[in-house]
Coordinates of C-alpha atoms in Angstrom, one line a residue:
M687 CA -2.0 10.7 8.5
I688 CA -4.6 8.0 8.6
L689 CA -4.3 5.6 11.5
A690 CA -6.1 2.2 11.9
I691 CA -7.1 1.0 15.3
P692 CA -8.5 -2.5 15.9
T693 CA -11.7 -1.9 17.9
R694 CA -14.4 -4.0 19.6
D695 CA -17.4 -2.2 18.1
R696 CA -18.5 0.8 16.0
K697 CA -18.2 3.5 18.7
G698 CA -15.5 5.7 17.0
L699 CA -13.3 7.6 19.5
D700 CA -15.3 6.2 22.4
D701 CA -14.6 2.6 21.4
A702 CA -11.9 0.5 23.1
L703 CA -8.9 -1.2 21.4
S704 CA -9.5 -4.8 20.7
D705 CA -7.4 -7.6 22.3
V706 CA -6.3 -8.7 18.9
F707 CA -5.2 -7.0 15.7
A708 CA -5.9 -9.1 12.6
R709 CA -8.9 -10.9 14.0
S710 CA -10.5 -7.7 15.3
K711 CA -14.1 -7.4 14.3
F712 CA -13.8 -3.7 13.4
F713 CA -11.1 -1.1 12.6
T714 CA -11.6 2.6 13.4
L715 CA -9.8 4.7 10.8
V716 CA -8.8 8.1 12.1
K717 CA -7.4 11.0 10.2
V718 CA -4.9 13.1 12.2
D719 CA -3.8 16.4 10.9
K720 CA -4.0 19.5 13.1
E721 CA -7.0 17.9 14.8
V722 CA -8.4 14.4 15.2
E723 CA -11.4 13.3 13.3
V724 CA -12.9 9.8 12.8
V725 CA -12.8 8.9 9.1
K726 CA -14.9 5.7 9.4
V727 CA -15.3 2.4 11.1
V728 CA -14.9 -0.6 8.8
K729 CA -15.9 -4.2 9.5
N730 CA -13.1 -6.7 9.1
P731 CA -14.2 -9.1 6.4
Y732 CA -11.4 -11.5 7.3
S733 CA -11.8 -11.9 11.0
E734 CA -13.4 -15.4 10.8
L735 CA -10.9 -17.0 8.3
K736 CA -8.9 -19.9 9.7
Y737 CA -5.5 -18.9 8.1
G738 CA -3.7 -16.0 6.5
V739 CA -5.7 -13.2 8.1
G740 CA -2.9 -10.9 9.0
P741 CA -1.6 -10.2 5.5
L742 CA -5.1 -9.8 4.1
V743 CA -5.9 -7.2 6.8
L744 CA -2.7 -5.2 6.2
K745 CA -3.5 -5.2 2.4
M746 CA -7.0 -4.0 3.2
L747 CA -5.7 -1.2 5.4
K748 CA -3.1 -0.2 2.8
D749 CA -5.9 0.1 0.3
E750 CA -7.6 2.5 2.7
D751 CA -4.5 4.7 2.6
V752 CA -3.6 3.8 6.2
E753 CA -0.2 5.0 7.2
A754 CA 0.0 3.7 10.8
V755 CA -1.7 1.2 13.1
V756 CA -2.1 1.3 16.9
V757 CA -2.1 -2.2 18.3
P758 CA -2.0 -4.0 21.6
E759 CA 0.4 -6.5 20.0
I760 CA 1.5 -7.7 16.6
G761 CA 3.5 -10.7 15.4
E762 CA 7.0 -10.3 14.0
G763 CA 6.0 -11.4 10.5
L764 CA 3.1 -8.9 10.4
K765 CA 5.4 -6.2 11.8
Q766 CA 7.8 -6.8 9.0
L767 CA 5.1 -6.8 6.4
A768 CA 3.7 -3.5 7.8
E769 CA 7.1 -2.0 7.3
E770 CA 7.3 -3.2 3.7
F771 CA 3.9 -1.6 3.1
G772 CA 5.1 1.6 4.7
I773 CA 2.8 1.3 7.7
K774 CA 4.1 2.4 11.0
V775 CA 3.3 0.4 14.1
F776 CA 2.4 2.0 17.5
H777 CA 1.6 0.1 20.6
S778 CA -1.1 0.7 23.2
S779 CA -2.9 -1.6 25.7
A780 CA -6.0 -3.5 24.8
G781 CA -9.1 -1.9 26.3
V782 CA -7.8 1.6 26.1
K783 CA -10.2 4.1 24.5
V784 CA -9.4 5.1 21.0
A785 CA -9.1 8.8 21.9
K786 CA -6.5 7.9 24.6
A787 CA -4.5 5.7 22.3
L788 CA -4.4 8.6 19.8
E789 CA -2.9 10.8 22.4
L790 CA 0.1 8.5 22.6
V791 CA 0.6 8.7 18.9
T792 CA 0.1 12.4 18.4
A793 CA 2.0 13.6 21.5

């Protein structure tokens, strides 16, 4: 499974979850099978747009074969769109390290 985690920087598993989802500056994409490995960190090209950021971000993540997101919070409309795209939504607190958030999902 490939998970997308909105992050504050490009530090991989040592990075912290962003306070926001769609307007996060980066997403850490992590492949989880028998073990966890960082696939890549991608810059969010939509973070500075005024409107319509959420659906664009979800489409970008779907195009990256993301199957789940770990977020501090997500609006109801985006949650429904994620379900339509077949993307599961998991919750974790902002500021939590990526590695710790992954423990919640993989436990």
